[in-house]
Coordinates of C-alpha atoms and ligand atoms in Angstrom, one line a residue:
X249 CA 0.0 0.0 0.0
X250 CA 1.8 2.9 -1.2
X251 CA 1.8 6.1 0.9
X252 CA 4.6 8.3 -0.4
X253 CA 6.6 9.1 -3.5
X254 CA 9.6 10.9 -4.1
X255 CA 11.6 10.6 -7.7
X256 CA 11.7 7.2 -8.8
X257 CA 11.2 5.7 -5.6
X258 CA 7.7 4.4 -4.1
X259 CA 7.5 3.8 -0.4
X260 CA 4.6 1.3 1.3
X261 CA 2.8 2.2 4.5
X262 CA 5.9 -0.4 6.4
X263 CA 8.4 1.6 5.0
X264 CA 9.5 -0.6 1.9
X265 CA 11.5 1.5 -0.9
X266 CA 10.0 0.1 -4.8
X267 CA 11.4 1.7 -8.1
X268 CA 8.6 2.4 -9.5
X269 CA 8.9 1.6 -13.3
X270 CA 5.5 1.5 -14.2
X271 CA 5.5 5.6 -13.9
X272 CA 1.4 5.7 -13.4
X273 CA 1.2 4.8 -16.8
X274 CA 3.4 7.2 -18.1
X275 CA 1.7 10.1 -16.0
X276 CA 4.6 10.3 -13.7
X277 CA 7.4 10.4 -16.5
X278 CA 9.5 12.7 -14.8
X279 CA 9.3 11.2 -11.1
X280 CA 7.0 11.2 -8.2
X281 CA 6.5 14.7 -7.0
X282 CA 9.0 16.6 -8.8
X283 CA 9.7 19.7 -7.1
X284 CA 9.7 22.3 -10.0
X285 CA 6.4 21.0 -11.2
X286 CA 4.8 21.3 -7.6
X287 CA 6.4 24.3 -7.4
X288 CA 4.9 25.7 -10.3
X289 CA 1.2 24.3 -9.5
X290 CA 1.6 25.9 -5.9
X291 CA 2.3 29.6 -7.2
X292 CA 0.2 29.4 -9.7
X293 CA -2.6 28.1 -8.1
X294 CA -2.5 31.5 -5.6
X295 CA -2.6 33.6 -8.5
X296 CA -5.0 32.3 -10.5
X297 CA -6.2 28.7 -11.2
X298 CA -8.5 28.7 -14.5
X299 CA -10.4 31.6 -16.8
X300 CA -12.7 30.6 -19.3
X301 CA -12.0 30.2 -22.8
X302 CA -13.5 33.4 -23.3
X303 CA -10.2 35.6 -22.0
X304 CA -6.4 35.0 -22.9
X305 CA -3.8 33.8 -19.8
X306 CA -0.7 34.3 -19.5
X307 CA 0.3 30.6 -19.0
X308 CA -1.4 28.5 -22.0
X309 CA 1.1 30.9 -24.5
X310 CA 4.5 29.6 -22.5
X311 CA 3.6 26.2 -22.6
X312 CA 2.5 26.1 -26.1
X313 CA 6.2 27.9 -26.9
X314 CA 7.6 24.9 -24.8
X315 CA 5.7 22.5 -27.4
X316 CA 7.0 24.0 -30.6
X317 CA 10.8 23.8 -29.3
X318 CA 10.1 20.5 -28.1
X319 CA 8.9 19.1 -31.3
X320 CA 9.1 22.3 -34.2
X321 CA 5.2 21.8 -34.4
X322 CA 2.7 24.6 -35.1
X323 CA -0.2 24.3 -33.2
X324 CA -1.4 22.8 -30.1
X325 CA -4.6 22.7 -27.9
X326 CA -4.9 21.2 -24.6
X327 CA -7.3 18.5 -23.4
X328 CA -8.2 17.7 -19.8
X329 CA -7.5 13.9 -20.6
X330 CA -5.6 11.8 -23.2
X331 CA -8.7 10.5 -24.9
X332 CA -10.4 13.4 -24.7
X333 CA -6.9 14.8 -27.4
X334 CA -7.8 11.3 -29.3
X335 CA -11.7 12.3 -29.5
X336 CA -10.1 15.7 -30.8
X337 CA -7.7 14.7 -33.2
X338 CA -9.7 12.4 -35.0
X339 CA -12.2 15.5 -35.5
X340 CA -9.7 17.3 -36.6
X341 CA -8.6 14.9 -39.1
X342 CA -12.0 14.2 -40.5
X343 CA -12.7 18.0 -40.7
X344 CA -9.8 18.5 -42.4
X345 CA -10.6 15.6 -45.0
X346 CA -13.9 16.4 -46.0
X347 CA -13.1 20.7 -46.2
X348 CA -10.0 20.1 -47.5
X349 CA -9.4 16.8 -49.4
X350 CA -12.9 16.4 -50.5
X351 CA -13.8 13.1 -49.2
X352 CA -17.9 13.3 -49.2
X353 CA -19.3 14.0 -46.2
X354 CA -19.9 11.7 -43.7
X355 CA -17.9 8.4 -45.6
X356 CA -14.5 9.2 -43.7
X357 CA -12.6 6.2 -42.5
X358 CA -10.1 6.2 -40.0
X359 CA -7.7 3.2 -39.7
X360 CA -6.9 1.9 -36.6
X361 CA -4.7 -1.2 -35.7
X362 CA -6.1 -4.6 -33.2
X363 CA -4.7 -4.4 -29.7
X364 CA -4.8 -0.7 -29.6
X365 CA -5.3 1.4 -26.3
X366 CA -6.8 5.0 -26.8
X367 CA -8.8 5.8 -24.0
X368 CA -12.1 4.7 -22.5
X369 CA -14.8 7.1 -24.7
X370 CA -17.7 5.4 -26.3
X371 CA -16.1 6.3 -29.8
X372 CA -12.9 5.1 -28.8
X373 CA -14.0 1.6 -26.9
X374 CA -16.1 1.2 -30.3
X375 CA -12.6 0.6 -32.4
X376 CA -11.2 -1.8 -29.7
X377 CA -10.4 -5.1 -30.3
X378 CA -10.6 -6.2 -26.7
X379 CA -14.0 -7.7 -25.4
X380 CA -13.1 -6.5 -22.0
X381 CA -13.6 -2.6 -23.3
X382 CA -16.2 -3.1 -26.0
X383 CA -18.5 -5.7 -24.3
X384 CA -22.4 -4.2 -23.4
X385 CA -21.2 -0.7 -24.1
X386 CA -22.3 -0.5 -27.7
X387 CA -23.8 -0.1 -30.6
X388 CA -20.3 1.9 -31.5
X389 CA -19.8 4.8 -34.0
X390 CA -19.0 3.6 -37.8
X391 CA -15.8 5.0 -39.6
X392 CA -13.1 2.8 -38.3
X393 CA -10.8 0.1 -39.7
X394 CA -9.1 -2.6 -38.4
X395 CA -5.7 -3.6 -39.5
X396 CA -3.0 -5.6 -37.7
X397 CA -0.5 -3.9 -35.6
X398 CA 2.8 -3.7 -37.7
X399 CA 2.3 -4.6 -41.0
X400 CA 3.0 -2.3 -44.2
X401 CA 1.4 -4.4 -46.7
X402 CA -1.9 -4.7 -45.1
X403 CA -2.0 -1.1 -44.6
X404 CA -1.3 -0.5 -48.3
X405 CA -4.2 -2.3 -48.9
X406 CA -6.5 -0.6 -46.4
X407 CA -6.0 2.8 -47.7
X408 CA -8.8 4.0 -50.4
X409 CA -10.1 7.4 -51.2
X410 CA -12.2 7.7 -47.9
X411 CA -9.2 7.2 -45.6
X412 CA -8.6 10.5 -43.8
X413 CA -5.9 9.0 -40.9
X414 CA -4.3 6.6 -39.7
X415 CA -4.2 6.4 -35.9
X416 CA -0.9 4.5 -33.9
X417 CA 0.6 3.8 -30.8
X418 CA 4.6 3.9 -32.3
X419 CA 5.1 1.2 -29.5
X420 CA 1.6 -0.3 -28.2
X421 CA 1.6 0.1 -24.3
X422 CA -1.8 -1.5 -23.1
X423 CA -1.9 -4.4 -25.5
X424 CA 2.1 -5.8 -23.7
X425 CA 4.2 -3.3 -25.0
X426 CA 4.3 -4.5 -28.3
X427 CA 7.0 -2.9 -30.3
X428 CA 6.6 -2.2 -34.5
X429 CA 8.7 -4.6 -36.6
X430 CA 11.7 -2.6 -37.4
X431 CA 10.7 0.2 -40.8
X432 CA 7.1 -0.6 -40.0
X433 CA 6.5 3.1 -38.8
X434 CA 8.5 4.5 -41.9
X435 CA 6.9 3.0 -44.3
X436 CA 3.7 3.6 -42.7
X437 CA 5.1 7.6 -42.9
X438 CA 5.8 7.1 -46.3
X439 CA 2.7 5.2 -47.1
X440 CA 0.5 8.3 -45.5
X441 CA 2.6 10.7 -47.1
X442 CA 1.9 9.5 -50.5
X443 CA -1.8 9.4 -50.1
X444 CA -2.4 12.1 -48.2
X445 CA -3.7 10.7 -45.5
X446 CA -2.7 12.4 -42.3
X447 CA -0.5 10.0 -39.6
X448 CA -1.9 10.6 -36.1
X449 CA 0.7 9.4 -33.2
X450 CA -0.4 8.9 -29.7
X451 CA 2.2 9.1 -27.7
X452 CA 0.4 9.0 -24.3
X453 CA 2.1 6.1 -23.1
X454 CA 5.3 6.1 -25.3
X455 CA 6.4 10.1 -25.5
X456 CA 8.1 12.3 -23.0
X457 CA 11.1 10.0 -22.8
X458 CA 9.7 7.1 -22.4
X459 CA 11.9 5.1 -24.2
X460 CA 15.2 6.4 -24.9
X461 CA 14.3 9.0 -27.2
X462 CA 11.8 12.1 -26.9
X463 CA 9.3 10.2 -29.1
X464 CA 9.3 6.7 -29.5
X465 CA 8.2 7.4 -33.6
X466 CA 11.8 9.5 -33.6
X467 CA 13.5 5.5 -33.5
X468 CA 12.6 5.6 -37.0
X469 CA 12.9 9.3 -37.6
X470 CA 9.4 9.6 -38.1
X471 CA 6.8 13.0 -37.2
X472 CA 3.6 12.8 -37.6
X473 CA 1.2 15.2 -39.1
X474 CA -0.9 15.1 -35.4
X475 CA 0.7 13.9 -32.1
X476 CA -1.1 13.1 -29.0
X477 CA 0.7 13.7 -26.2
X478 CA -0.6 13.1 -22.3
X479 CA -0.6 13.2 -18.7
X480 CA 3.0 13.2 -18.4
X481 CA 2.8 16.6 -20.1
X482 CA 2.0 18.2 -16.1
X483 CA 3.9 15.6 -14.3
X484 CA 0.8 13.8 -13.1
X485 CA -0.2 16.7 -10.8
X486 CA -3.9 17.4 -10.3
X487 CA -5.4 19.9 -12.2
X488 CA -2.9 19.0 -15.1
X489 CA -2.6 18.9 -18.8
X490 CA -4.6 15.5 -19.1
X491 CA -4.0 15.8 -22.7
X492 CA -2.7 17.8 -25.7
X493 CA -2.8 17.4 -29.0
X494 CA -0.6 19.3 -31.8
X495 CA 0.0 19.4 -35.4
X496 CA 3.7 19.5 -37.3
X497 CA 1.9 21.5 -40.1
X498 CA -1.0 23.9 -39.3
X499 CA -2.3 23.5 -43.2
X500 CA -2.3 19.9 -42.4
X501 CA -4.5 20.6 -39.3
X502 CA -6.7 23.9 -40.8
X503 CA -9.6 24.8 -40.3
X504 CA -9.9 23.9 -36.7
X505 CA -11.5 26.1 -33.9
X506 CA -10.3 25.4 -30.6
X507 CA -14.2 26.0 -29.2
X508 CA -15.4 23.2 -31.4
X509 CA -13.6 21.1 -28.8
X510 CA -13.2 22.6 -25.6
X511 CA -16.1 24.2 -23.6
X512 CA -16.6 24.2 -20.2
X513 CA -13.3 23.5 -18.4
X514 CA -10.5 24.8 -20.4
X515 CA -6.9 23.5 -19.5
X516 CA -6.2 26.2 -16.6
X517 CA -3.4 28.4 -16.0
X518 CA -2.2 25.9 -13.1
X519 CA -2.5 23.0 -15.6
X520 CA -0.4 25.4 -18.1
X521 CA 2.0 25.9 -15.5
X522 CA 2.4 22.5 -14.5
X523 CA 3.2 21.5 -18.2
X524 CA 5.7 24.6 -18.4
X525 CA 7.6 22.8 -15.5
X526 CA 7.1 19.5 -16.5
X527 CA 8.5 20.5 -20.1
X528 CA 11.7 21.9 -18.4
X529 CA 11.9 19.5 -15.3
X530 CA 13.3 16.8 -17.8
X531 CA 17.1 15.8 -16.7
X532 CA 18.9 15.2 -14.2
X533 CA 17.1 13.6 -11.0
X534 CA 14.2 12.8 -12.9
X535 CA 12.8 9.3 -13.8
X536 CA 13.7 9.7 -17.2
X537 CA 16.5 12.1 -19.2
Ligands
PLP142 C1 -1.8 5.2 -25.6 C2 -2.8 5.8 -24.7 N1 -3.8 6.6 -25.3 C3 -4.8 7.2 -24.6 C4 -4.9 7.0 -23.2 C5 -6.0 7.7 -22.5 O1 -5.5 8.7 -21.7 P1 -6.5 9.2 -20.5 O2 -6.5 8.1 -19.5 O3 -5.7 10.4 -19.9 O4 -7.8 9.5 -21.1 C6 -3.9 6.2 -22.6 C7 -4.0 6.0 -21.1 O5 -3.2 5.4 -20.5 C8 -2.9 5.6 -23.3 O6 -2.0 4.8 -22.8

């Protein structure tokens, strides 16, 4: 029974030291309570916690610099959750398809791969492959293919004129940590790049360092068109960035409106400031590098 947490170190109720290498998931991907995070959330949270979409802040403009010099990308919005920046990206992509591309309304398909973990929304439990998510939940939203995890050829094949995105975990976390035969996620680039169809990344569980490199689709020097990034984005504090989701190429992203998919509870400033922190609180003393 865990009662404390300090870096990369869990400690039970008796007093037992764990190394935690589980990292809530990849929520915690800097270390348990890292001080410039908490820092952060503690100032900010006695100058001022959220504002409504309707007004600007000063924070949501620092962390979204932090993005672009973490990845080069244009745009970002954040989420309160990870699937909630799944829900959004696939939006995105089918707006973007159908205003854009010209694929006729409605007839978007979005290829997805078995084993897959996005999240726990209706839509997203709809194009699982595991019982356990899917079962008594349904009937499901059409618009989703199914293809196995990893393999070039199949995906070739699954691509038509309605395909607006393909959606991947570079390294599938839920499903065992299943890692993409080696040029699978290359060819997949190259594969999206020639048909236009826009590559969508989620890197909840695999980006932030999680495995040796910022991104786990940079082993095959690979950026998508959309990343999804997660709760490791605010260290795991509460409020926090739950989710975020940002495009390499705002024509590739156009013509979104950040109010067609986030209302009521914005990301707040201490969320903002938490990711600012958790952004530069990589290095030394953290869980990861
Ligand atoms: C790859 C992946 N996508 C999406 C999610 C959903 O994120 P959240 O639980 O913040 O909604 C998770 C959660 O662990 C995940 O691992």
């Amino acid at each position: 029974m865990i009662e404390r947490a300090e870096g990369v170190w869990l400690y039970d109720i008796e007093g037992n030291r764990y190394l935690d290498c589980l990292a809530a998931y990849s929520a915690v991907n800097q270390g348990h309570c890292h001080p410039a995070i908490m820092k952060a959330m503690i100032e900010q949270a006695g100058k001022v916690t959220l504002t409504s979409r309707a007004f600007r802040n000063d924070q949501l403009p620092l962390l979204c610099k932090e993005l672009h010099n973490l990845t080069g990308f244009e745009m970002a919005l954040m989420m309160n959750s990870g699937v909630e920046a799944v829900e959004s990206a696939i939006k995105v992509a089918r707006k973007w398809n159908y205003t854009r591309k010209g694929i006729p309304s409605g007839q978007a398909e979005l290829i997805v791969c078995s084993n897959n973990f996005h999240g726990r929304t209706i839509s997203v439990v709809g194009f699982s492959s595991e019982p356990q998510y899917r079962d008594a939940f349904g009937p499901f939203q059409a618009g989703f293919k199914m293809i196995p995890f990893g393999d070039a050829q199949v995906l070739r094949r699954a691509i038509t004129a309605n395909t607006c995105a393909f959606l991947i975990e570079p390294i599938q976390g839920e499903a065992g940590v299943i890692l993409p035969p080696d040029g699978f996620l290359e060819e997949a680039a190259a594969l999206c790049r020639d048909h236009n169809v826009l590559l969508v990344a989620d890197e909840i569980q695999s980006g932030l360092g999680r495995t040796g490199k910022m991104f786990a689709c940079m082993h095959e020097f690979v950026m998508p068109d959309i990343l999804i990034l997660g709760k490791a984005l605010s260290g795991g504090f509460y409020p926090g960035v739950g989710g975020a989701f940002i495009a390499q190429d705002s024509e590739r992203a156009q013509p979104w409106r950040s109010w067609e998919h986030i209302w009521g509870k914005p990301s707040g400033l201490c969320d903002c400031a938490c990711g600012v922190a958790g952004d530069r609180g990589r290095g030394p003393g953290c869980a990861v590098g």
